[in-house]
Short mmCIF file of C-alpha atoms in Angstrom, two decimals:
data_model
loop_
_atom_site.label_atom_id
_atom_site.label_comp_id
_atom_site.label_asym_id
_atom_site.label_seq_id
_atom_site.Cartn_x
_atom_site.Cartn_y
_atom_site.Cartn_z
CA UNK N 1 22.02 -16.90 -3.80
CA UNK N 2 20.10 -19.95 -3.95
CA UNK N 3 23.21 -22.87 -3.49
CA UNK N 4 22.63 -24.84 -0.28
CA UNK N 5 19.00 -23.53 0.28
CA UNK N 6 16.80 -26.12 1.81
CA UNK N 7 13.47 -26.27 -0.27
CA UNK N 8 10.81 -27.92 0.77
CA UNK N 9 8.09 -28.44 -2.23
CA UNK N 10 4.70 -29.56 -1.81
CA UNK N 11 2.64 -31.36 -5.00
CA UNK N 12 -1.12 -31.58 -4.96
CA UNK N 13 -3.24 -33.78 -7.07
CA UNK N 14 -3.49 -31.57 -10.05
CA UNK N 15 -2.94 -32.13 -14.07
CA UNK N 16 -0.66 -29.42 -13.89
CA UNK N 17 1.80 -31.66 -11.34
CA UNK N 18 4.54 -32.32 -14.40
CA UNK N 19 5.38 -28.97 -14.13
CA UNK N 20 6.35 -29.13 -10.71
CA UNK N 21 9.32 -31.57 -11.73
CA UNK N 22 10.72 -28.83 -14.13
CA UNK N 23 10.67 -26.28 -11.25
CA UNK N 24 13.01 -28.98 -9.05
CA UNK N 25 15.19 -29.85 -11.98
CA UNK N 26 16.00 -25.91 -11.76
CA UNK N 27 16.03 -26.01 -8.16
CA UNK N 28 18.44 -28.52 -7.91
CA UNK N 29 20.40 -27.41 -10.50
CA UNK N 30 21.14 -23.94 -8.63
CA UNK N 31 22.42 -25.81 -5.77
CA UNK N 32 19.49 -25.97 -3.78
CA UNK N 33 18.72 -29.16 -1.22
CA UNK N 34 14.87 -30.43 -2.31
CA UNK N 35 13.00 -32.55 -0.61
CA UNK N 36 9.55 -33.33 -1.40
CA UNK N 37 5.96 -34.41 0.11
CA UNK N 38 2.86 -35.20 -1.44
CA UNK N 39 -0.87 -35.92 -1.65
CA UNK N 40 -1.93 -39.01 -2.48
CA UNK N 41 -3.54 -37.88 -5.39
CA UNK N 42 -0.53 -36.38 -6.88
CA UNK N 43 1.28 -39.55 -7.39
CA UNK N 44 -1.70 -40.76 -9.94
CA UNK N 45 -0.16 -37.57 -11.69
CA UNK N 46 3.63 -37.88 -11.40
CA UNK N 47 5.49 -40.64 -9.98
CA UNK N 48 7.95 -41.17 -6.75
CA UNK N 49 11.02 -42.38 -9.07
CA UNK N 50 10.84 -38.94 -11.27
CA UNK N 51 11.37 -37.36 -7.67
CA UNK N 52 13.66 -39.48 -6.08
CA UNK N 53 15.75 -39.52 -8.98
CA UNK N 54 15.43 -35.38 -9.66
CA UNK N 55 16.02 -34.57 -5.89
CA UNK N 56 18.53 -37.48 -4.61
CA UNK N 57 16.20 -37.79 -1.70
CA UNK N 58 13.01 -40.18 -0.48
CA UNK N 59 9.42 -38.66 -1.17
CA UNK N 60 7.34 -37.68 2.10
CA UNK N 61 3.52 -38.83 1.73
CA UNK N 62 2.45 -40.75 4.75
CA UNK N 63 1.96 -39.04 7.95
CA UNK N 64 2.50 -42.32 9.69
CA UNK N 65 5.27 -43.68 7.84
CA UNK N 66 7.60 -46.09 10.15
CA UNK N 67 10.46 -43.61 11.00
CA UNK N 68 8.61 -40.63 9.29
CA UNK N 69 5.94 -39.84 12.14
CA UNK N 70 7.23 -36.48 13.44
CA UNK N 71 8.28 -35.94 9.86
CA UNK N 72 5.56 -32.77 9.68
CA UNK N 73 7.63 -31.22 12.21
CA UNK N 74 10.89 -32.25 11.03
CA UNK N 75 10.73 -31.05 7.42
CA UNK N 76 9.51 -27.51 8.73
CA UNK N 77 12.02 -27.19 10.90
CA UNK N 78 14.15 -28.25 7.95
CA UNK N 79 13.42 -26.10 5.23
CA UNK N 80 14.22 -22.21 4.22
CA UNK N 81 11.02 -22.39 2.52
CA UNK N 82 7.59 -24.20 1.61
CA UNK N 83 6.42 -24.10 -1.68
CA UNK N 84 2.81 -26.01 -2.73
CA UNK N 85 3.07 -26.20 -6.27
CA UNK N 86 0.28 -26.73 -7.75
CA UNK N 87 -1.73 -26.51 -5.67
CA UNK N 88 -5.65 -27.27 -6.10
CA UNK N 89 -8.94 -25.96 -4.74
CA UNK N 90 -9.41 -28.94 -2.13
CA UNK N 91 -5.80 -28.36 -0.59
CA UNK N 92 -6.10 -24.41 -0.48
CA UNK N 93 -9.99 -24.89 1.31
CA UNK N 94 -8.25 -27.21 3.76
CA UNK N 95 -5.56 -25.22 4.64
CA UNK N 96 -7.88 -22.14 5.03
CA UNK N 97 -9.87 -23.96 7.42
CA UNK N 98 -6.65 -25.68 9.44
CA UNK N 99 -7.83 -29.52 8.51
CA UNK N 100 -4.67 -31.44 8.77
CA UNK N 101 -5.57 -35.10 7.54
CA UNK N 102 -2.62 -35.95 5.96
CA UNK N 103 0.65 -35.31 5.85
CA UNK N 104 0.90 -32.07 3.59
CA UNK N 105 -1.90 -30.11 5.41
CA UNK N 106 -0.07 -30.94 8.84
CA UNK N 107 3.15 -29.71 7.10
CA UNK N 108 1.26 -26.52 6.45
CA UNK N 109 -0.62 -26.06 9.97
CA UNK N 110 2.79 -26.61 12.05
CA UNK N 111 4.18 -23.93 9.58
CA UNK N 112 6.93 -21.67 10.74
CA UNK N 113 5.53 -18.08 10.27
CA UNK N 114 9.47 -16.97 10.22
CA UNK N 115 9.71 -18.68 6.97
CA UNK N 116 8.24 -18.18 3.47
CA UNK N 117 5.73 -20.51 2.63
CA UNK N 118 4.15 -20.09 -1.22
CA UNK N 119 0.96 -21.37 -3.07
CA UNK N 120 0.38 -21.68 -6.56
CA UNK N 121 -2.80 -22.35 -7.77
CA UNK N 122 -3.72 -24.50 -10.19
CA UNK N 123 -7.96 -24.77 -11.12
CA UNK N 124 -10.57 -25.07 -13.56
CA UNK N 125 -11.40 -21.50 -13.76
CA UNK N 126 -14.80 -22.00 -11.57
CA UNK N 127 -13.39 -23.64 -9.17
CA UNK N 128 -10.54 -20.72 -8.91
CA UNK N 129 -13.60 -17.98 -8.91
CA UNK N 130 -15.96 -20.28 -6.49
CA UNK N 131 -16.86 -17.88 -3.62
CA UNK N 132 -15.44 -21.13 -1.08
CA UNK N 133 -12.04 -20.75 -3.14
CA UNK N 134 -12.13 -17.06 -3.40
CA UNK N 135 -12.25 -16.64 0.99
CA UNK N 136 -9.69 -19.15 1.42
CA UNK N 137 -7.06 -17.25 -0.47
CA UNK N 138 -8.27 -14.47 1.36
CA UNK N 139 -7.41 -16.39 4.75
CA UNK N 140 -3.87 -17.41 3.34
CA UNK N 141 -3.15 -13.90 2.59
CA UNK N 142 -4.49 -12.83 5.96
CA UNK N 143 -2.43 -15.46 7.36
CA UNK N 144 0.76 -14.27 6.28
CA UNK N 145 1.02 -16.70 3.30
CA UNK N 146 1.61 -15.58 -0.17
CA UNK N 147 -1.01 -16.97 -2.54
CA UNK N 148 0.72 -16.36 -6.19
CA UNK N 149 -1.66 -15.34 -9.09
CA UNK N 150 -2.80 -17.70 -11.49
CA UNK N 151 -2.09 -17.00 -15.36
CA UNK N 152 -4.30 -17.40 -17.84
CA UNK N 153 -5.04 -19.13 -21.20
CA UNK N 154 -6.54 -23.10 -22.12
CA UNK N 155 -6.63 -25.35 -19.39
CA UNK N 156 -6.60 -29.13 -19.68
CA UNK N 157 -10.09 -29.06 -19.15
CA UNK N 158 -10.79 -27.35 -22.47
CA UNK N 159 -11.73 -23.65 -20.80
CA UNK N 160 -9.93 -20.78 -21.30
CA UNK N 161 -9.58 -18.13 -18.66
CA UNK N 162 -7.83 -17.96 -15.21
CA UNK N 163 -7.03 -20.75 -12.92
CA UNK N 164 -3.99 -21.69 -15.16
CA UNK N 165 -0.65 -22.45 -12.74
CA UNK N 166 1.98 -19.83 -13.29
CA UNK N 167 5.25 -21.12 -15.58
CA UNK N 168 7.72 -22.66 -13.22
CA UNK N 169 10.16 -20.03 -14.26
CA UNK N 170 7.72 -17.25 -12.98
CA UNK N 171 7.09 -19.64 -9.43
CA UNK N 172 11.18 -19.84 -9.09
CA UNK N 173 11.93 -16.60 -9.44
CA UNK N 174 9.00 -15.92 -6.81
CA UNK N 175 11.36 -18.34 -4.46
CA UNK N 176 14.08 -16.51 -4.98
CA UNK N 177 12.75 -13.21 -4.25
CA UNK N 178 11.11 -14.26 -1.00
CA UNK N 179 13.82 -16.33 0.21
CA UNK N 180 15.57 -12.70 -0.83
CA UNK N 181 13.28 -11.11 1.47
CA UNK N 182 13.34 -12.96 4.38
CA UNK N 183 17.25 -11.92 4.56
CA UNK N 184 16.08 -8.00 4.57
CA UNK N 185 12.97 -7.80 6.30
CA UNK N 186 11.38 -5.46 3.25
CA UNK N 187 8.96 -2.89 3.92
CA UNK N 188 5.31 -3.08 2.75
CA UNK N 189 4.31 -0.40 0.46
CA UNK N 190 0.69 1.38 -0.02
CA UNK N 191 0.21 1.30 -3.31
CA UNK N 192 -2.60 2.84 -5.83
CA UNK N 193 -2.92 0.86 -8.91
CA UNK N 194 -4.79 2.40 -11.77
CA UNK N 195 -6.89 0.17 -14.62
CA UNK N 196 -8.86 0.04 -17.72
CA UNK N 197 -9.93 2.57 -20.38
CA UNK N 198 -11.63 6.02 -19.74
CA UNK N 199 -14.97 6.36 -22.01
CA UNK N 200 -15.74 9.66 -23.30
CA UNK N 201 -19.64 10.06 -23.61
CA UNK N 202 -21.26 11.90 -27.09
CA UNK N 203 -24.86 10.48 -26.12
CA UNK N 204 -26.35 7.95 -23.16
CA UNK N 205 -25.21 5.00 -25.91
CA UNK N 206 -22.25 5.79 -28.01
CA UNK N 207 -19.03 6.94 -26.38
CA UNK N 208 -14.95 7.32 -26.83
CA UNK N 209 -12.58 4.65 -25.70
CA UNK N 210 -9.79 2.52 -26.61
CA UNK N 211 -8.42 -1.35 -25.96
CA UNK N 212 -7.40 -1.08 -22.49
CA UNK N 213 -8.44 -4.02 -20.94
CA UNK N 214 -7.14 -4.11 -17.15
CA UNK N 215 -5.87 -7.46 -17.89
CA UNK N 216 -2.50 -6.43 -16.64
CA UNK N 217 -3.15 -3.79 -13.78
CA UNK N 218 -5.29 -6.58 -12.23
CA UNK N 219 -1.99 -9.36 -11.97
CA UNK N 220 -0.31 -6.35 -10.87
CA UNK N 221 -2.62 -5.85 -8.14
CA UNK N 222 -2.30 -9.88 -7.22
CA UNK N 223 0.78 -9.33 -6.94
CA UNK N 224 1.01 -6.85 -4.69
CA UNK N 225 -1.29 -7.73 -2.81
CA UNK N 226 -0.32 -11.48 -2.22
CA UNK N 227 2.99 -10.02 -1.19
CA UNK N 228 1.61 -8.14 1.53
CA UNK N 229 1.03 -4.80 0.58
CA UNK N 230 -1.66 -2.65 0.70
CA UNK N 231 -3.40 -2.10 -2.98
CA UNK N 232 -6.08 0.24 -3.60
CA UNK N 233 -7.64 -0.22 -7.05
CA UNK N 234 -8.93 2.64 -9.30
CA UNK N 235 -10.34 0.96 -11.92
CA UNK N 236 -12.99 1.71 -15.17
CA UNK N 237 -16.40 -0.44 -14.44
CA UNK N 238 -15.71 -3.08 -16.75
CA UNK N 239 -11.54 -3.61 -16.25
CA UNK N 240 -10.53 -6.85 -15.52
CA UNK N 241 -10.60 -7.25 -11.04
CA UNK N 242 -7.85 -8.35 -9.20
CA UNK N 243 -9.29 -11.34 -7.09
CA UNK N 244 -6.63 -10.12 -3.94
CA UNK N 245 -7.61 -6.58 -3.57
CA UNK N 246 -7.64 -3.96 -0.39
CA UNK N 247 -10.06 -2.24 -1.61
CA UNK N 248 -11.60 -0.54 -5.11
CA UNK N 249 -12.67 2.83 -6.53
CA UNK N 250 -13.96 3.41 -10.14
CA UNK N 251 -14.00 5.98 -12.39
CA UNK N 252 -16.02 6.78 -16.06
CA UNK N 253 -14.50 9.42 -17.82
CA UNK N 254 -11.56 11.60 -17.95
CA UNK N 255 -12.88 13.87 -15.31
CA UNK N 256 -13.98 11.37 -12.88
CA UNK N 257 -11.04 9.71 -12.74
CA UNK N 258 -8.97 13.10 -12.43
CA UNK N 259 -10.77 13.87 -9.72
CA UNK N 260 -10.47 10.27 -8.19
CA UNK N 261 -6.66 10.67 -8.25
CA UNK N 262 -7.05 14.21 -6.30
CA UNK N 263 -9.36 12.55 -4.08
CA UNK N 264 -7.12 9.53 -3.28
CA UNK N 265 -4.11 10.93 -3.42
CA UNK N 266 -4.83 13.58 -1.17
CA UNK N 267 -6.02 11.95 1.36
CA UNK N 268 -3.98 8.81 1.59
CA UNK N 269 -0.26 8.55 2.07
CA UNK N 270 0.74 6.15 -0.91
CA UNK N 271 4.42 5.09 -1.36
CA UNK N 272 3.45 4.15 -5.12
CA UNK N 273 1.13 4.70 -8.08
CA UNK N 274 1.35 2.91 -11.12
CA UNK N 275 -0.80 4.76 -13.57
CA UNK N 276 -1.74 1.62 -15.77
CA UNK N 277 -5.30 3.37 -16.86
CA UNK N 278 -5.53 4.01 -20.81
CA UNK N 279 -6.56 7.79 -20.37
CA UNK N 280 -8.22 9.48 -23.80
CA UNK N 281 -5.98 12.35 -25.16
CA UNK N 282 -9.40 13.74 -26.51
CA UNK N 283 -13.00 14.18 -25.25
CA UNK N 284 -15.83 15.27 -27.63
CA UNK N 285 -17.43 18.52 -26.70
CA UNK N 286 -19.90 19.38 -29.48
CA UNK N 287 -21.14 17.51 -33.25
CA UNK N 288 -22.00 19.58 -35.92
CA UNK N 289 -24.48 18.56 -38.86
CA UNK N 290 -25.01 20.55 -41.84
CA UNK N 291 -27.78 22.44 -39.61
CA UNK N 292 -27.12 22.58 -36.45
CA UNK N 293 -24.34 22.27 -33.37
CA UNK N 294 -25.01 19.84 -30.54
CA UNK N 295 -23.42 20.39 -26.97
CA UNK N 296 -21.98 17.00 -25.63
CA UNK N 297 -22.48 14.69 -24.06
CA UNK N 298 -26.00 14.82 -25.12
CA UNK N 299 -28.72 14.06 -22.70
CA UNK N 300 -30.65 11.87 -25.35
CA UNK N 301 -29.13 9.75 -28.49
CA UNK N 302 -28.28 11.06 -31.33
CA UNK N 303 -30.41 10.76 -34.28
CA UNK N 304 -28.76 8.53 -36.82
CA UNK N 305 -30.72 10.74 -40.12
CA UNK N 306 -27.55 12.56 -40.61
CA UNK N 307 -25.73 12.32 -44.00
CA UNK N 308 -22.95 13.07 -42.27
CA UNK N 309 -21.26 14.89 -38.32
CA UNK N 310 -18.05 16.37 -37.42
CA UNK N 311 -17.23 15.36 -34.18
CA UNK N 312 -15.41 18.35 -32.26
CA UNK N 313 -12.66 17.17 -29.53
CA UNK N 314 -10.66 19.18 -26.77
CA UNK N 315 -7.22 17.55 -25.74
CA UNK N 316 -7.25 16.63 -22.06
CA UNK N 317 -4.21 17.76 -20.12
CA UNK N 318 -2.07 14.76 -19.16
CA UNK N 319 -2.83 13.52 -15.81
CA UNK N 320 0.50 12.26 -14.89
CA UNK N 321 2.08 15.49 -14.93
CA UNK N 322 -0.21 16.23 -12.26
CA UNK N 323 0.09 13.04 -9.78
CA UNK N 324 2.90 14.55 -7.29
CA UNK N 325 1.50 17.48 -6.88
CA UNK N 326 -2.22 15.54 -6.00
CA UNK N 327 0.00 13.61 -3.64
CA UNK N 328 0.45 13.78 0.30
CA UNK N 329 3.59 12.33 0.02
CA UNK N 330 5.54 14.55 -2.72
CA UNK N 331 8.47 11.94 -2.60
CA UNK N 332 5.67 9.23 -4.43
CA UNK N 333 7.33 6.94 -6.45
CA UNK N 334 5.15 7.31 -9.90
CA UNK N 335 4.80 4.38 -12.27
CA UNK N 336 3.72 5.02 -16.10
CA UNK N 337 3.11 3.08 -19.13
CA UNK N 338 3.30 3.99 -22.76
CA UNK N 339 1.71 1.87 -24.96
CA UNK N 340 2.48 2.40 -29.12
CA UNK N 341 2.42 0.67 -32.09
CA UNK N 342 5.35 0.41 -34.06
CA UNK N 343 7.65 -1.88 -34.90
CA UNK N 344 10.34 0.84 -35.22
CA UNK N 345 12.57 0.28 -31.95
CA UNK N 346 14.11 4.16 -31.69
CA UNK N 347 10.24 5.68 -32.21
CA UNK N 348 9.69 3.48 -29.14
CA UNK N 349 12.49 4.43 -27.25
CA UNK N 350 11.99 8.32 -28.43
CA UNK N 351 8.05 7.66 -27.11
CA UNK N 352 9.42 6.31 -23.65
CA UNK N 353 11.95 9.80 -23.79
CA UNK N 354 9.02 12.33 -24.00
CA UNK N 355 6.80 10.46 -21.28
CA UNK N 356 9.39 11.27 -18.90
CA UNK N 357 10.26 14.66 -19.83
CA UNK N 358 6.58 15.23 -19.39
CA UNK N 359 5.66 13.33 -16.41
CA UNK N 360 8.96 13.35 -14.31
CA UNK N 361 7.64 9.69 -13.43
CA UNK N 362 10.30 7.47 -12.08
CA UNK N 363 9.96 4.20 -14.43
CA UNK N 364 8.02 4.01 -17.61
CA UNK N 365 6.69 0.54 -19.04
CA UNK N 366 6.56 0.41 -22.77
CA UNK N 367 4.68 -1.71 -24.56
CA UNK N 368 3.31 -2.54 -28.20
CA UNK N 369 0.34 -3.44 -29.91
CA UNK N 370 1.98 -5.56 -32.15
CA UNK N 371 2.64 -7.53 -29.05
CA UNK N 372 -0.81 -8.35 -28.07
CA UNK N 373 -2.38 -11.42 -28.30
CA UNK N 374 -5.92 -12.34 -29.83
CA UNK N 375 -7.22 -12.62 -26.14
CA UNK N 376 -6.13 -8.83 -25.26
CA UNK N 377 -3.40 -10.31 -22.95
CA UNK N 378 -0.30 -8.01 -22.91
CA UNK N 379 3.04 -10.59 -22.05
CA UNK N 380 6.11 -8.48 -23.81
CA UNK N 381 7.24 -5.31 -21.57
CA UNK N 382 9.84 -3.13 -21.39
CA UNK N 383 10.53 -1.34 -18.28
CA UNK N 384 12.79 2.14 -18.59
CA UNK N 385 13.99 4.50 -15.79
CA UNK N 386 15.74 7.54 -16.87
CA UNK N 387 19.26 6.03 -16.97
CA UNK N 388 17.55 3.76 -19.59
CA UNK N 389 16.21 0.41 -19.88
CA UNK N 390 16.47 -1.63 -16.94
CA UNK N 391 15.04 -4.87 -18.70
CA UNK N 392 13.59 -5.82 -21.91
CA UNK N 393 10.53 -8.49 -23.25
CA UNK N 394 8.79 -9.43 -19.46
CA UNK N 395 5.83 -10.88 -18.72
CA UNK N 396 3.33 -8.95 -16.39
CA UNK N 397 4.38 -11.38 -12.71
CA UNK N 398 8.29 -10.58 -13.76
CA UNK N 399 7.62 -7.65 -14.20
CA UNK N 400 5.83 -7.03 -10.86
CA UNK N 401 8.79 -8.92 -9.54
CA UNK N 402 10.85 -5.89 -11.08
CA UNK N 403 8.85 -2.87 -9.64
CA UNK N 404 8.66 -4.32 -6.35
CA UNK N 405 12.50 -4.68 -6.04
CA UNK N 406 13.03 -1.31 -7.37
CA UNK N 407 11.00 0.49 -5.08
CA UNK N 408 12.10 -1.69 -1.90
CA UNK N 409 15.73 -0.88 -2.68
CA UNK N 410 15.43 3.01 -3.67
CA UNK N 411 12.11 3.76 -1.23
CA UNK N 412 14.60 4.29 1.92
CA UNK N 413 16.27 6.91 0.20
CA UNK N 414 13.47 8.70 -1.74
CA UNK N 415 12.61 8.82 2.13
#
């Protein structure tokens, strides 16, 4: 699909520049024609031979080059896409606020909207989350440019967190699905993204909950969202926050967020829900000492005298069973995830099996807490519909990637 594709790639002045090299090797390699413009500053990072000797073709930098001065208007016209990879703070800012002082940011102002144009960050983590940063990718998206997520882990800085540019395998199979897109004019989904953990209240201190982090529901929602669809975000108070977002609810306990899904649902005509929310199977109702029985949740804390409680639970019906009929739009595609713990691969597979004879949700994505890393990051996920599984051991943007596909290709004749 990608032989003969023109590809224009833009490299910033970032550490994290090497890796754009990798991402043209593989370019190149599937046939595509690269060509290549920089910053400045990028070439104190990676150097103009490595380029011209990856791509076959001269490296762009100088917007008044001899022979090269319409060049910002040739290369668009040129390309089947624009990719900025990585691409830092200062270049994203500019671009937000249309400076064109050199030869990439006029590349990027005389864009041609008909054509997909791509950012990948790449940051010290408060630079990503600076409030300047934050509205410019807010502009790009509003813009009609699609900002990609950042991952996270250690940047070359020494901080650990977000700001971290995506693996060039993630960013090239992002080219391939937009330049995939562009040929079928997809339609943009509304979509209500669930995250977090639900917490179950005994007293106003101690409560019920479990490891759910929102880590993943939150690049879900960047996803999304960078693509050009409309996310809203249910999420528990302290989930992880997608920094694209439409808009955001929250919810506390099992209960609230029940009756956020009836509220939502039945009001606004979603195309999607992917029920990522860690949802207690239990909430505590009463304790018992050797004395007396307290109703819960308590109004005041428990006293901490006791020799010993029993803590009394009530199972909680499952809400997914309930999410089509909540729904306006009874053909709702319905996401659901089943995390275990395991090792065995058939008491997975037989876990995946009863979630959809119980939910009748379209895809279920399975996976493990032997999978998850020190930092609560989930990367290894298996996605299932109910002919099977549809791919194995993904990463949360490929696996975005996956869903969106899906529901693109099957939504016209759900409808």
């Amino acid at each position: 699909m990608l032989n003969s594709k023109k590809i224009l790639v833009g490299i910033t002045g970032s550490i994290a520049a090497y890796k754009a090299l990798y991402l043209i090797s593989r370019l190149v390699q599937e046939g595509c024609d690269v060509k290549v413009v920089t910053t400045k500053s990028a070439l104190q990072f990676v150097g103009k031979a490595s380029i011209e000797g990856l791509t076959g073709n001269p490296v762009y930098n100088d917007l008044f080059e001899t022979d090269s001065v319409m060049s910002h208007i040739n290369l668009v016209k040129w390309c089947d896409i624009f990719v900025i990879v990585p691409a830092t703070a200062n270049i994203i800012n500019k671009i937000a606020g249309g400076i064109a002082d050199d030869l990439l940011t006029s590349i990027a102002l005389a864009r041609d909207e008909k054509k997909p144009f791509l950012v990948a960050p790449a940051m010290n983590t408060n630079m990503y989350f600076n409030p300047a940063t934050q509205s410019s990718i807010r502009k790009l998206v509003e813009y009609g440019i699609d900002v990609l997520p950042t991952a996270e882990g250690y940047l070359a800085c020494g901080d650990e967190g977000a700001g971290k540019l995506l693996d060039p395998d993630i960013i090239f199979n992002f080219i391939r699905t937009s330049l995939l897109k562009k040929e079928r004019t997809p339609k943009k989904l509304k979509i209500l993204i669930t995250a977090g953990a639900t917490r179950e209240n005994i007293d106003g201190v101690r409560f019920l909950t479990n490891l759910s982090t929102g880590r993943t529901a939150a690049m879900l929602a960047n996803y999304f969202t960078a693509r050009g669809h409309v996310v809203d975000y249910l999420s528990s108070k302290d989930a992880a926050k997608p920094v694209l977002i439409n808009s955001i609810h929250y919810f506390t306990d099992f209960v609230s967020l029940d009756n956020q899904f009836k509220l939502l649902l039945g009001t606004n005509d979603y195309d999607l829900v992917i029920h990522n929310a860690a949802v207690s199977d239990f909430s505590p109702v009463s304790i018992e000492t050797t004395n007396k029985k307290i109703e819960l949740p308590a109004l005041t804390k428990i006293s901490s005298d006791f020799d010993s409680i029993r803590i009394n639970l009530k199972r909680n019906p499952k809400i997914l069973t309930n999410l089509r009929e909540y729904s306006l739009q009874k053909s709702i595609y319905i996401v659901g995830f089943k995390f275990t713990n395991t090792l065995n691969v058939d008491e997975r597979r037989e876990a995946v099996n009863k979630l959809f004879m119980e939910s009748n949700c379209d895809l279920v994505v399975q996976n493990d807490l032997n999978d998850r890393k020190n930092n609560g990051l989930q990367q290894n996920f298996n996605l299932y519909d109910k002919n099977g599984k549809i791919v194995s051991s993904i990463d949360p943007f490929t696996l975005a990637m996956h869903l969106e596909s899906y529901f693109e290709t099957n939504h016209r004749d759900r409808k």
